Amino acid sequence: MTSMTGSTTLNAQTTTTLPGAEVLLRALVEQGVEVIFGYPGGAVLPIYDALFKQDHIRHVLVRHEQAAVHAAEAYARSTGKVGVVLVTSGPGATNAVTGLLDAMMDSIPLVCLSGQVPTPLIGNDAFQEADTTGITRPVTKYNYLVRKPEDLAPAVHEAFAIARSGRPGPVLIDLPKNITVGDAPYVDAGAVTPRTIRMTTQPDRAAIARAVAAMKAGKRPLFYTGGGVINSGPQASENLRRLVALTGFPVTSTLMGLGAFPGTDERFLGMLGMHGTYEANLATHDCDVLIALGSRFDDRVTGRLDAFSPGSFKIHVDIDPSQINKIVHVNEGIVGDVGEIIAMMIEEWEKQPAYAHKAELEAWWAKIEGWRALDCLRFGQDQAPDAVIKPQQAIQRIYELARQTGRDTYVSTEVGQHQMWAAQFFRFDQPNRWLTSGGLGTMGYGLPAAVGAQIAHPDALVLDVAGEASTLMNIQELGTIAQYRLPVKIFIINNHYMGMVRQWQELLHGSRYSESYSDALPDFVKLAESFHATGLRVTRLDQLDATIRQALEHNGPVIVDICVAEGENCFPMIPSGAAHNQMILGPEQEAVSATISKEGQMLV
Amino acid sequence: MQVEVSGSAVISLLVDNESGALARIVELFSGRGYNIQSLTVAPVDEHGHTSRVNIVTTGTQSSIWQVKTQLERLVPVSRVVNLTAEGPYVAREMALVKVVSSGEPRTEALRIAQAFRARAVDTTASSFVFELTGSTDKLDSFIELMRPLGLVEVSRTGVASICRGPQTIQNF
Ligand SMILES: Cc1ncc(C[n+]2csc(CCOP(=O)(O)OP(=O)(O)O)c2C)c(N)n1
Ligand SMILES: [Mg+2]
């Protein structure tokens, strides 16, 4: 198997010949690229030289290649466009690997361009050589090593098609230096037939009719929506709202799907899963029809599999056929674009006989309201002026005060307790505003993600809800923030612990806090100042609101070190290996104990 | 949960003949914990742009269905057919079997080879190399019979397979 892109069909046309780097940039411009996140090095110098000579594409210089990928992910997620990354060979490419897998797991469309040593040197352990296509094969949707000049432009065009199509994901193009230096023919996107067309399918109308019939028969129905609705585009969120309004069914969402349905709508039960709300999880357990829309039955969502929504008729809509019946056996699987399928469900709903279980649906809602009344996210905040701030209090106030600004707001997070609290307390009314690392749970995502979102939306309010441990994993991006004067607001929920690790150690490992204390932390205020940003610190309740307001009103980058209670746990929690009706609740709620099995310990 | 029985399946693929395509397929199996019992690959179209890959795998029905849908996601893969599930098919492999013996075992080996229609493609005073084509079962039993008769080495191709009748992999 030797030649590459053997099947990217080329339609006849007259060709222009240009240096490879210029062919590359021209193809990017044709693909609508406006911004590249990157970091230079020997193998990509010809590309940087070509960038220097043009003004169509803006390059954002990050401080680490992993951050370039996360920034591009946030750019992509918040705009619906393909994010573009440029890294050098060897260490540049290997540094990008975590970000690529992050994008793969969360279905984010990216194109990553990596430099490579010249083709005659490949395989010789040349300086800064890495088998980049080998290393990135399992973390990309597809990758290319461009060996021949005539493959360059077609590879770029096809890469964008692959990144966007079906279930989106990252595509890498490895570019040997002789290919970018030497001449290559330019071909237009229109002249290339990408292989993605092999994979397109039309939704099965009969299956949709059966699914809607099952929905009409449902007495305790529930929509379980995921990131697929967001990936499908704003129209899918619009359609979802219409379908919910039409049916009157309750909605829960995965972490990745937040914002597809308005978080403030009364039909929204909050997130489901490990740190989902009481009402969402019990509804999932007790429903009789579960309609999964662009969600994939992730283990954080399902908990113990044999106890997942045990009695329900399951409908699964997904663009990726391999997701259907992968984890949970479903009764009706529908493959296709979820936005389109929701629209078809609406048509079908209106065509079929009227819904005959209004009374049962009302009873179902009454049950849900009963669960809701527990107020599972309530926490006890000591109201004394000098009281220690609870992390939940901090996050809730960041949300409320940011909302009061009335500005279009994008929120990124790091990974840990603060991420889960942010998912619980922030209520998104629009898609594409919530930027978090779901599938991979990558600490170090939040700060570069805030960079990407602010670059994409210069006038918007961009918040990063961070943990003190995670944020140190890509803290160098304060340099990028300074260079581009990005007015991002970084709220460090500083509990002096890898809080999520500490929580598991408390619950599962006899409170032996092995290596989870955040020792020797920097002074975040001084750190901010040394990176030309504003640093604020708050340690007592009576200063919390004022400090958050000060940060939100400041027109430059701010780090707020919010010193919070160290020992708080994030509830509700379904311990690994437990069922949805075995949640652990917070001290404020009546304790419903769940025993954590040995398998639970192994499930991580 | 009910326990599903494991079985083997022959999966045939058409794949763009490009670098890394085979690695993608093999890594999909190893990365997701599926098993490959045998694998064959060779170009099959007149220009050498398309290769056919035949994989014998084992697993439960649902895991084999999973393998198939995962394979279909790979960009260079244009066709995936589970021949075992889709109806009658022919599957053949070839084996080269070396037997080193003399006297009665040597004569016995030759007799069995004739019964199996195996050809001796190399003969010395002390050894034979038999070439045998057939189903995997047939090859297995031949090799079992040769074991006590001086079997020293086996080389097998793995399975090439094709569906019976006028139907082709293209029109499943
Ligand atoms: C790169 C990486 N390493 C390790 C982990 C495991 N991990 C998950 S949460 C967490 C602690 C995060 O601590 P912090 O950022 O302070 O957030 P908190 O939970 O305290 O809110 C760790 C270590 C991870 N998710 N990612
Ligand atoms: Mg912490």
PDB file of C-alpha atoms in Angstrom, chain A residues 1-5 7 137-138 142-143 162 167 195 198-199 306 320-326, chain B residues 1 16-24 27 41 51 65-66 69-70 73-78:
ATOM      1  CA  MET A   1       0.000   0.000   0.000  1.00  0.00           C
ATOM      2  CA  THR A   2       2.019   2.910  -1.229  1.00  0.00           C
ATOM      3  CA  SER A   3       0.362   5.775  -3.042  1.00  0.00           C
ATOM      4  CA  MET A   4      -1.761   8.188  -1.021  1.00  0.00           C
ATOM      5  CA  THR A   5      -5.106   9.864  -1.507  1.00  0.00           C
ATOM      6  CA  SER A   7      -9.241   7.871  -4.343  1.00  0.00           C
ATOM      7  CA  ARG A 137      -3.722   7.665  13.817  1.00  0.00           C
ATOM      8  CA  PRO A 138      -5.740   6.615  16.874  1.00  0.00           C
ATOM      9  CA  TYR A 142      -8.152  10.686   9.541  1.00  0.00           C
ATOM     10  CA  ASN A 143      -4.616  11.770   8.757  1.00  0.00           C
ATOM     11  CA  ILE A 162     -13.787  14.962   6.606  1.00  0.00           C
ATOM     12  CA  ARG A 167     -19.580  12.992  13.258  1.00  0.00           C
ATOM     13  CA  ARG A 195     -14.545  10.376   0.117  1.00  0.00           C
ATOM     14  CA  ARG A 198     -19.471   7.409   0.639  1.00  0.00           C
ATOM     15  CA  MET A 199     -20.712   7.772   4.165  1.00  0.00           C
ATOM     16  CA  ASP A 306     -27.917  -3.125  33.662  1.00  0.00           C
ATOM     17  CA  ASP A 320     -22.596   7.773  13.612  1.00  0.00           C
ATOM     18  CA  PRO A 321     -24.035   4.288  13.006  1.00  0.00           C
ATOM     19  CA  SER A 322     -21.351   2.713  15.200  1.00  0.00           C
ATOM     20  CA  GLN A 323     -22.832   4.418  18.259  1.00  0.00           C
ATOM     21  CA  ILE A 324     -26.173   2.692  17.939  1.00  0.00           C
ATOM     22  CA  ASN A 325     -26.393  -0.394  20.147  1.00  0.00           C
ATOM     23  CA  LYS A 326     -22.753   0.119  21.156  1.00  0.00           C
TER      24      LYS A 326
ATOM     25  CA  MET B   1     -28.025  -9.859  31.112  1.00  0.00           C
ATOM     26  CA  ASP B  16      -8.249   2.438  -1.014  1.00  0.00           C
ATOM     27  CA  ASN B  17      -4.721   1.301  -1.675  1.00  0.00           C
ATOM     28  CA  GLU B  18      -2.964   4.036   0.304  1.00  0.00           C
ATOM     29  CA  SER B  19      -0.280   4.153   2.954  1.00  0.00           C
ATOM     30  CA  GLY B  20      -1.599   3.594   6.430  1.00  0.00           C
ATOM     31  CA  ALA B  21      -4.891   2.023   5.372  1.00  0.00           C
ATOM     32  CA  LEU B  22      -3.960  -1.420   6.640  1.00  0.00           C
ATOM     33  CA  ALA B  23      -2.546   0.071   9.841  1.00  0.00           C
ATOM     34  CA  ARG B  24      -5.876   1.808  10.451  1.00  0.00           C
ATOM     35  CA  GLU B  27      -5.177  -0.726  14.949  1.00  0.00           C
ATOM     36  CA  VAL B  41      -4.676  -8.206   1.725  1.00  0.00           C
ATOM     37  CA  SER B  51      -7.253  -3.643  -2.172  1.00  0.00           C
ATOM     38  CA  TRP B  65     -21.629  -5.985  14.255  1.00  0.00           C
ATOM     39  CA  GLN B  66     -19.707  -3.329  16.182  1.00  0.00           C
ATOM     40  CA  THR B  69     -19.765  -0.347  11.875  1.00  0.00           C
ATOM     41  CA  GLN B  70     -16.407   0.804  13.205  1.00  0.00           C
ATOM     42  CA  ARG B  73     -16.174   4.748   9.666  1.00  0.00           C
ATOM     43  CA  LEU B  74     -12.641   4.522   8.280  1.00  0.00           C
ATOM     44  CA  VAL B  75     -12.136   6.977   5.433  1.00  0.00           C
ATOM     45  CA  PRO B  76     -10.223   4.648   3.073  1.00  0.00           C
ATOM     46  CA  VAL B  77     -12.695   1.802   3.562  1.00  0.00           C
ATOM     47  CA  SER B  78     -15.335   1.817   0.845  1.00  0.00           C
TER      48      SER B  78
END
